[in-house]
Amino acid sequence: MEVKTSLLDNMIGVGDMVLLEPLSEDSFIENLRNRFDHNEIYTYIGSVVISMNPYRSLPIYTPDKVEEYRNRNFYELSPHIYALADEAYRSLRDQDKDQCILITGESGAGKTEASKLVMSYVAAVCGKGQEVNKVKEQLLQSNPVLEAFGNAKTVRNDNSSRFGKYMDIEFDFKGDPLGGVISNYLLEKSRVVKQPRGERNFHVFYQLLSGASDDTLKKLKLDRDFSKYNYLSLDSASVNGLDDAANFRTVRNAMQIVGFMEDEVQSVLELVAAVLKLGNIEFKPESRCNGTDESRIKDKNDLKEMCELLGIEQSVLERAFSYRTVEAKLEKVSTTLNVAQAYYARDALAKNLYSRLFSWLVTRINESIKAQAKTRHKVMGVLDIYGFEIFEDNSFEQFIINYCNEKLQQIFIELTLREEQEEYVREGIEWTNIEYFNNAIICDLIENNQNGILAMLDEECLRPGTVTDETFLDKLNTICADHQHFESRLSKNSKFLNDHSLPHSCFRIQHYAGKVLYRAEGFVDKNNDLLYRDLSQAMYKATHSLIKQLFPEGNPAKVNLKRPPTAGFQFKASVGTLMRNLQTKNPNYIRCIKPNDKKASHIFTESLVCHQVRYLGLMENVRVRRAGYAFRQAYEPCLERYKMLCKRTWPHWRGPAREGVEVLMADLQVPTDEFSYGRSKIFIRNPRTLFFLEERRRQCLQDLATLIQKIYRGWKCRSQFLLLKKSQIVVAAWYRRYAQQKKYQKIKSATTVVQSYTRGWQARKLLRELKYQKRCEEAVTTIAAYWHGTQARRELRQLKEEARNKHAVSVIWAGWQGTKARRELRRLKEEARRKHAVAVIWAYWQGLKVRREYRKFFRANAGKKIYDFTIQRIMQKYFLGLKSSMPPMSPIDKNWPARPYLFLDGVHKELRRIFHLWRCKKYRSQFTEEKKAVYEEKLEASEIFKDKKALYPSSVNQPFKGDYLEISKNPKYQKLNSAVDEKVLLADVVNKINRANGKGTARIFLLTKKSVVLADQKTGQVKASVPLPDLASVSVSTQSDGFFALRLKEGSASAIKGDFLLSSEHLIEIITKLHRTGATAADREQLNIDISDEFLVQFKQDKVCVKFIQGAPKNGNSVSCKRKNNRLLEVSVPTTA
């Protein structure tokens, strides 16, 4: 069962100021202090949330907290900003009501953080999805950009918003964000040129100088030293806890997420740098011959750098700072500017340049985050605007800020009363008029079109003649003197003419939050907000892409002599538009209060908080809320909370909730004038009645707690007794079991002993019988064994005797046979010796006869004859032997018979050479003409690449095919084949290397006798055709890659686009055919082949070095080409094992 909670549970102080009793300013502030001391920074006034700035991080914004407040009733949990955000989001999603959240408070009260928390909560609870998440991220990231350009460090706040922001977030019917629109109000552009002591300029200036890279600062012509820029205050340049460098990176990232292009970001930074440079321009006086003073720029270096950033001619801007042209109908009058006027023009340009840049940023962000769908959207507006300001010195800015707060207070009271009245009518409760202070008279004093202060200020600004702040104050004294909320030294409402708290140059207005003294000095100039037309026209002449958009009035073709609208008029129109927008939406209010001026936690300054409570009108808000009924609650949660106070409704009420509440209130005897029954809610008039119910509930809860404790203790004791009883039974059962087991074990043990003795006696008896039987059987076996052994030994002796007799006979017979054999052998040997002797004698005799017969013929040159005869016989024998051992007819067979004699070495080698030439000739005679050409190409490839390129050995066994694409047969290349007139010697697909990234593009490579053609692989369209005479050389590496460069002759027609860097799997064949085609042509020089691991390639106007290195195998052992810089392409070739 879900546990129901309430705003009234565990309440520190009073969570809703409507219930505060007694109600006074002191009790109001004391309640705030009490809650603030216990880290309860949120308090309600009905549906209004009061937020105290804790000046530290609190663990109350976690994702768990988001889930806790998600889809919960507003008063169901303790006060929190998430409760208001959830209530607004659910009303928008479920009831189709447009919502607006108004966040007000003075600087440092936490308005910006409150708006971020609201947006982050809505982003967390709405739908999910890629497109939705992108929209949410863009909406959230728009904050850092606007904070950088619109926030600054002040004495009250380190991140003070110096502009008012209203964001409309648009949702679809499911409640998912579609986009948004941002409106900005009154940027404090005077801060650009001057900051009060202890304050800084806008954050972006410090972030740029701290966080930009050195290269970026160099392009922007800036230096990191803050002291070099007049527009940057030095006493507060660095802020504790604020990292400008990290914030700059955050802003750059946020701009990228929102959708800014890189060139747009660069343009914005250039304008920021130009503002800084503009502040360094200084002037010196110079007298003219006619006695008038004019100004001249002291140091033109900053002016020059600014002009270079914006693309403006220096002379044009320099003249705009020295002269002013006034146009009246057809007349132009040019006057010189003195030093003061020149400084005014410089600062006016800086303020306008920055404020227009800020407005452009808001417009650009709106373009990115606006909803794309054209259907009707649900809208939630978030207004983060400055609160009521009362300073020691209040000027024009405080006047219009306070005017805006008067309008917000007026609409706040009107909408609150209207909401109250609508709820009363909806619930059927009688409406009673509520007395309250209506500040419409103050708004009319300021904005009346006839006699309002803004109207008179505009009239003074537009009036011809001398116009000063004194004339404006005189007019106020004349027209507003009788107004009850206006005071000056000359008005009738000034009680003391000698009151020194009201100087002559000031006037005082009685606002709803108190009296504010305004100094009239500067009202006219700030309302005019005048920028000389010469400066606008000079800006329009800039070549910078953004400047022309910011100064459209500078266009000479659209010169408008009408004065531009004043600042007051523009702000009044913006406030009117805002008020009309808020009137159409259901309002939700967040009132921000800062507890102290030291920006420190745990410090509560009562006077400061009291001052803010007054000018925020919080007491007035409580009184309006309490004028009718202080508390209201639906019947169901009311009955659920208080049903224990009546026996008839406790613990369960079966009927309708309203009847249960009526029974409950009747039983408690609450006076009928203290409450009323609505259609769905009960209305309680006085907080005392509610506290009476709460006190009765607290007592009842204590009684119920006592009853619960009594029942629980009885149940606990009873449960313990039953447990002990159950345990005793279990223990007894286990003991009895144990005792019986022990007794059984003893009986079993005794039986086992008896059985063992009996079985032992029987076993021993049986053993004795078996042993006796075994001894008898062993005796019989032994006797039989002895007898059988005796018989066997006798038989063995007989057999041995017979064997000895047989062996003696065999030995005698063998001896006799050996004797006979030896006698026969001696006889045969003797006979053989006799025959051999006869043969020897006969041979000698024959030789003697021959020698005697031929001695008369060979006696003189017998030695030479015998030598020649011997040599002849040896040669004959050599050739006959060579014939029988000839090697195979294969030209690659290197076998050859060994030479038999040393003197035949020369003949042997020559015969080997002749035989090899002969068999090569026989092998060649079998070739066709085509095969001869292939082998000639292979031979030429060997002469070019052998021992020079690592790729050559792998190409030896690969035949040169030539036309790898079959271009004449393939119909895909019919158009390309018809475009080439000559015969195609080689057609292959190569990769053309792009110098920009080293990637290859497939191209068809065609080689004819006259030209080289490169065509697109897909379409067959010819991309390049290079005549062979235009080729100067071909460059390749020594590695195993397929890269080659076609170097073109300088000055040739083909060299306009530069050389070609290609890669192919048939590199050896392509280069060989190119070289062979060039060698066969008589009208051109032979093509030079350059083999080197580093060579230059001409790409259009630039020469790029192609360098080949060996590296570890990557990407499947493929060759990779990468661009290292503009002048180097590096080819990584895998190392071969």
PDB file of C-alpha atoms in Angstrom, residues 383-545:
ATOM      1  CA  LEU A 383      10.279  34.444 -17.588  1.00  0.00           C
ATOM      2  CA  ASP A 384      13.627  35.228 -15.937  1.00  0.00           C
ATOM      3  CA  ILE A 385      13.707  38.981 -15.442  1.00  0.00           C
ATOM      4  CA  TYR A 386      15.349  41.422 -13.078  1.00  0.00           C
ATOM      5  CA  GLY A 387      13.539  42.206  -9.850  1.00  0.00           C
ATOM      6  CA  PHE A 388      12.756  45.549  -8.274  1.00  0.00           C
ATOM      7  CA  GLU A 389      15.966  47.610  -7.906  1.00  0.00           C
ATOM      8  CA  ILE A 390      16.566  50.300  -5.267  1.00  0.00           C
ATOM      9  CA  PHE A 391      20.180  51.511  -5.265  1.00  0.00           C
ATOM     10  CA  GLU A 392      21.900  54.522  -3.764  1.00  0.00           C
ATOM     11  CA  ASP A 393      22.143  55.972  -7.261  1.00  0.00           C
ATOM     12  CA  ASN A 394      19.141  55.038  -9.453  1.00  0.00           C
ATOM     13  CA  SER A 395      19.113  56.055 -13.107  1.00  0.00           C
ATOM     14  CA  PHE A 396      17.218  55.349 -16.335  1.00  0.00           C
ATOM     15  CA  GLU A 397      17.953  51.583 -16.198  1.00  0.00           C
ATOM     16  CA  GLN A 398      16.459  51.215 -12.709  1.00  0.00           C
ATOM     17  CA  PHE A 399      13.468  53.336 -13.759  1.00  0.00           C
ATOM     18  CA  ILE A 400      12.403  51.072 -16.632  1.00  0.00           C
ATOM     19  CA  ILE A 401      13.285  47.899 -14.649  1.00  0.00           C
ATOM     20  CA  ASN A 402      11.000  49.043 -11.851  1.00  0.00           C
ATOM     21  CA  TYR A 403       8.341  49.969 -14.400  1.00  0.00           C
ATOM     22  CA  CYS A 404       8.498  46.376 -15.712  1.00  0.00           C
ATOM     23  CA  ASN A 405       8.140  45.055 -12.143  1.00  0.00           C
ATOM     24  CA  GLU A 406       5.131  47.335 -11.572  1.00  0.00           C
ATOM     25  CA  LYS A 407       3.478  45.770 -14.632  1.00  0.00           C
ATOM     26  CA  LEU A 408       4.366  42.275 -13.414  1.00  0.00           C
ATOM     27  CA  GLN A 409       2.951  43.051  -9.957  1.00  0.00           C
ATOM     28  CA  GLN A 410      -0.211  44.370 -11.571  1.00  0.00           C
ATOM     29  CA  ILE A 411      -0.713  41.257 -13.688  1.00  0.00           C
ATOM     30  CA  PHE A 412       0.242  39.103 -10.691  1.00  0.00           C
ATOM     31  CA  ILE A 413      -2.504  40.572  -8.528  1.00  0.00           C
ATOM     32  CA  GLU A 414      -5.022  40.468 -11.382  1.00  0.00           C
ATOM     33  CA  LEU A 415      -4.271  36.855 -12.312  1.00  0.00           C
ATOM     34  CA  THR A 416      -4.187  35.744  -8.667  1.00  0.00           C
ATOM     35  CA  LEU A 417      -7.579  37.333  -7.969  1.00  0.00           C
ATOM     36  CA  ARG A 418      -8.942  35.942 -11.215  1.00  0.00           C
ATOM     37  CA  GLU A 419      -7.699  32.478 -10.359  1.00  0.00           C
ATOM     38  CA  GLU A 420      -9.264  32.741  -6.896  1.00  0.00           C
ATOM     39  CA  GLN A 421     -12.570  33.965  -8.345  1.00  0.00           C
ATOM     40  CA  GLU A 422     -12.635  31.227 -11.004  1.00  0.00           C
ATOM     41  CA  GLU A 423     -12.009  28.541  -8.386  1.00  0.00           C
ATOM     42  CA  TYR A 424     -14.805  29.924  -6.164  1.00  0.00           C
ATOM     43  CA  VAL A 425     -17.239  30.003  -9.087  1.00  0.00           C
ATOM     44  CA  ARG A 426     -16.142  26.526 -10.179  1.00  0.00           C
ATOM     45  CA  GLU A 427     -16.730  25.151  -6.690  1.00  0.00           C
ATOM     46  CA  GLY A 428     -19.998  27.040  -6.146  1.00  0.00           C
ATOM     47  CA  ILE A 429     -18.627  29.196  -3.303  1.00  0.00           C
ATOM     48  CA  GLU A 430     -19.946  32.740  -2.905  1.00  0.00           C
ATOM     49  CA  TRP A 431     -17.364  35.308  -4.081  1.00  0.00           C
ATOM     50  CA  THR A 432     -16.666  38.305  -1.873  1.00  0.00           C
ATOM     51  CA  ASN A 433     -14.768  41.341  -3.116  1.00  0.00           C
ATOM     52  CA  ILE A 434     -11.229  41.596  -1.757  1.00  0.00           C
ATOM     53  CA  GLU A 435      -9.700  44.925  -0.848  1.00  0.00           C
ATOM     54  CA  TYR A 436      -6.126  45.281  -2.115  1.00  0.00           C
ATOM     55  CA  PHE A 437      -3.753  47.965  -3.350  1.00  0.00           C
ATOM     56  CA  ASN A 438      -4.122  48.429  -7.097  1.00  0.00           C
ATOM     57  CA  ASN A 439      -0.881  49.766  -8.586  1.00  0.00           C
ATOM     58  CA  ALA A 440      -2.546  50.698 -11.898  1.00  0.00           C
ATOM     59  CA  ILE A 441      -2.201  54.369 -10.879  1.00  0.00           C
ATOM     60  CA  ILE A 442       1.608  53.957 -10.704  1.00  0.00           C
ATOM     61  CA  CYS A 443       1.713  52.183 -14.086  1.00  0.00           C
ATOM     62  CA  ASP A 444      -0.405  54.986 -15.552  1.00  0.00           C
ATOM     63  CA  LEU A 445       1.997  57.591 -14.111  1.00  0.00           C
ATOM     64  CA  ILE A 446       4.819  55.977 -16.066  1.00  0.00           C
ATOM     65  CA  GLU A 447       3.225  54.721 -19.291  1.00  0.00           C
ATOM     66  CA  ASN A 448       0.300  57.083 -19.982  1.00  0.00           C
ATOM     67  CA  ASN A 449       0.475  58.125 -23.628  1.00  0.00           C
ATOM     68  CA  GLN A 450      -0.386  61.761 -22.817  1.00  0.00           C
ATOM     69  CA  ASN A 451       1.070  62.638 -19.433  1.00  0.00           C
ATOM     70  CA  GLY A 452       3.171  59.582 -18.608  1.00  0.00           C
ATOM     71  CA  ILE A 453       6.837  59.986 -17.661  1.00  0.00           C
ATOM     72  CA  LEU A 454       7.977  57.872 -20.654  1.00  0.00           C
ATOM     73  CA  ALA A 455       5.821  59.897 -23.046  1.00  0.00           C
ATOM     74  CA  MET A 456       7.261  63.181 -21.699  1.00  0.00           C
ATOM     75  CA  LEU A 457      10.781  61.777 -21.931  1.00  0.00           C
ATOM     76  CA  ASP A 458      10.204  60.841 -25.589  1.00  0.00           C
ATOM     77  CA  GLU A 459       8.712  64.269 -26.230  1.00  0.00           C
ATOM     78  CA  GLU A 460      11.794  65.946 -24.791  1.00  0.00           C
ATOM     79  CA  CYS A 461      14.108  63.747 -26.867  1.00  0.00           C
ATOM     80  CA  LEU A 462      12.239  64.607 -30.086  1.00  0.00           C
ATOM     81  CA  ARG A 463      11.763  68.304 -29.321  1.00  0.00           C
ATOM     82  CA  PRO A 464      13.942  70.686 -31.377  1.00  0.00           C
ATOM     83  CA  GLY A 465      16.215  73.031 -29.545  1.00  0.00           C
ATOM     84  CA  THR A 466      18.345  72.511 -26.488  1.00  0.00           C
ATOM     85  CA  VAL A 467      17.258  69.417 -24.604  1.00  0.00           C
ATOM     86  CA  THR A 468      18.822  68.543 -21.246  1.00  0.00           C
ATOM     87  CA  ASP A 469      17.973  66.453 -18.212  1.00  0.00           C
ATOM     88  CA  GLU A 470      17.022  69.685 -16.409  1.00  0.00           C
ATOM     89  CA  THR A 471      14.388  70.561 -19.024  1.00  0.00           C
ATOM     90  CA  PHE A 472      12.996  67.057 -18.731  1.00  0.00           C
ATOM     91  CA  LEU A 473      12.784  67.385 -14.906  1.00  0.00           C
ATOM     92  CA  ASP A 474      11.084  70.782 -15.279  1.00  0.00           C
ATOM     93  CA  LYS A 475       8.450  69.215 -17.511  1.00  0.00           C
ATOM     94  CA  LEU A 476       7.847  66.480 -14.911  1.00  0.00           C
ATOM     95  CA  ASN A 477       7.481  69.101 -12.214  1.00  0.00           C
ATOM     96  CA  THR A 478       4.958  70.928 -14.365  1.00  0.00           C
ATOM     97  CA  ILE A 479       2.768  68.003 -15.408  1.00  0.00           C
ATOM     98  CA  CYS A 480       3.145  65.471 -12.561  1.00  0.00           C
ATOM     99  CA  ALA A 481       3.299  67.861  -9.651  1.00  0.00           C
ATOM    100  CA  ASP A 482      -0.203  66.947  -8.413  1.00  0.00           C
ATOM    101  CA  HIS A 483       0.234  63.181  -8.733  1.00  0.00           C
ATOM    102  CA  GLN A 484       0.055  61.476  -5.335  1.00  0.00           C
ATOM    103  CA  HIS A 485       2.853  59.013  -6.190  1.00  0.00           C
ATOM    104  CA  PHE A 486       5.297  61.588  -7.618  1.00  0.00           C
ATOM    105  CA  GLU A 487       7.574  63.818  -5.552  1.00  0.00           C
ATOM    106  CA  SER A 488      10.215  66.408  -6.376  1.00  0.00           C
ATOM    107  CA  ARG A 489      11.503  69.589  -4.796  1.00  0.00           C
ATOM    108  CA  LEU A 490       8.857  71.573  -6.673  1.00  0.00           C
ATOM    109  CA  SER A 491       5.916  69.183  -6.429  1.00  0.00           C
ATOM    110  CA  LYS A 492       3.058  69.594  -3.986  1.00  0.00           C
ATOM    111  CA  ASN A 493       3.661  66.177  -2.506  1.00  0.00           C
ATOM    112  CA  SER A 494       7.096  67.173  -1.225  1.00  0.00           C
ATOM    113  CA  LYS A 495       6.478  67.801   2.453  1.00  0.00           C
ATOM    114  CA  PHE A 496       9.687  69.687   3.151  1.00  0.00           C
ATOM    115  CA  LEU A 497      11.216  71.917   0.532  1.00  0.00           C
ATOM    116  CA  ASN A 498      14.424  71.898   2.496  1.00  0.00           C
ATOM    117  CA  ASP A 499      14.541  68.083   2.675  1.00  0.00           C
ATOM    118  CA  HIS A 500      18.118  67.244   1.663  1.00  0.00           C
ATOM    119  CA  SER A 501      17.140  63.632   0.895  1.00  0.00           C
ATOM    120  CA  LEU A 502      15.465  64.948  -2.275  1.00  0.00           C
ATOM    121  CA  PRO A 503      18.074  66.890  -4.346  1.00  0.00           C
ATOM    122  CA  HIS A 504      17.081  69.356  -7.033  1.00  0.00           C
ATOM    123  CA  SER A 505      18.221  67.054  -9.869  1.00  0.00           C
ATOM    124  CA  CYS A 506      16.159  64.087  -8.658  1.00  0.00           C
ATOM    125  CA  PHE A 507      12.550  62.963  -8.423  1.00  0.00           C
ATOM    126  CA  ARG A 508      10.923  60.271  -6.291  1.00  0.00           C
ATOM    127  CA  ILE A 509       8.179  57.772  -7.203  1.00  0.00           C
ATOM    128  CA  GLN A 510       6.076  55.909  -4.655  1.00  0.00           C
ATOM    129  CA  HIS A 511       6.188  52.347  -6.086  1.00  0.00           C
ATOM    130  CA  TYR A 512       4.180  49.470  -4.649  1.00  0.00           C
ATOM    131  CA  ALA A 513       7.417  48.252  -3.052  1.00  0.00           C
ATOM    132  CA  GLY A 514       8.364  51.618  -1.575  1.00  0.00           C
ATOM    133  CA  LYS A 515       9.743  55.004  -2.525  1.00  0.00           C
ATOM    134  CA  VAL A 516      12.598  55.151  -5.037  1.00  0.00           C
ATOM    135  CA  LEU A 517      14.741  58.228  -5.679  1.00  0.00           C
ATOM    136  CA  TYR A 518      15.791  58.659  -9.336  1.00  0.00           C
ATOM    137  CA  ARG A 519      18.601  60.909 -10.560  1.00  0.00           C
ATOM    138  CA  ALA A 520      17.459  62.652 -13.761  1.00  0.00           C
ATOM    139  CA  GLU A 521      21.035  62.939 -15.049  1.00  0.00           C
ATOM    140  CA  GLY A 522      21.517  60.753 -18.145  1.00  0.00           C
ATOM    141  CA  PHE A 523      17.816  60.054 -18.753  1.00  0.00           C
ATOM    142  CA  VAL A 524      17.721  61.909 -22.067  1.00  0.00           C
ATOM    143  CA  ASP A 525      20.938  60.463 -23.487  1.00  0.00           C
ATOM    144  CA  LYS A 526      20.110  56.905 -22.448  1.00  0.00           C
ATOM    145  CA  ASN A 527      16.616  57.181 -23.843  1.00  0.00           C
ATOM    146  CA  ASN A 528      17.945  58.615 -27.127  1.00  0.00           C
ATOM    147  CA  ASP A 529      20.481  55.792 -27.455  1.00  0.00           C
ATOM    148  CA  LEU A 530      21.837  57.738 -30.436  1.00  0.00           C
ATOM    149  CA  LEU A 531      24.332  56.289 -32.915  1.00  0.00           C
ATOM    150  CA  TYR A 532      25.652  58.760 -35.513  1.00  0.00           C
ATOM    151  CA  ARG A 533      24.578  57.932 -39.048  1.00  0.00           C
ATOM    152  CA  ASP A 534      28.213  58.213 -40.238  1.00  0.00           C
ATOM    153  CA  LEU A 535      29.162  55.287 -37.998  1.00  0.00           C
ATOM    154  CA  SER A 536      26.201  53.199 -39.208  1.00  0.00           C
ATOM    155  CA  GLN A 537      27.165  53.824 -42.823  1.00  0.00           C
ATOM    156  CA  ALA A 538      30.820  53.025 -42.084  1.00  0.00           C
ATOM    157  CA  MET A 539      29.765  49.725 -40.508  1.00  0.00           C
ATOM    158  CA  TYR A 540      27.565  48.894 -43.493  1.00  0.00           C
ATOM    159  CA  LYS A 541      30.557  49.290 -45.820  1.00  0.00           C
ATOM    160  CA  ALA A 542      32.368  46.463 -44.003  1.00  0.00           C
ATOM    161  CA  THR A 543      33.082  43.256 -45.901  1.00  0.00           C
ATOM    162  CA  HIS A 544      32.475  41.200 -42.751  1.00  0.00           C
ATOM    163  CA  SER A 545      29.553  38.810 -43.288  1.00  0.00           C
TER     164      SER A 545
END
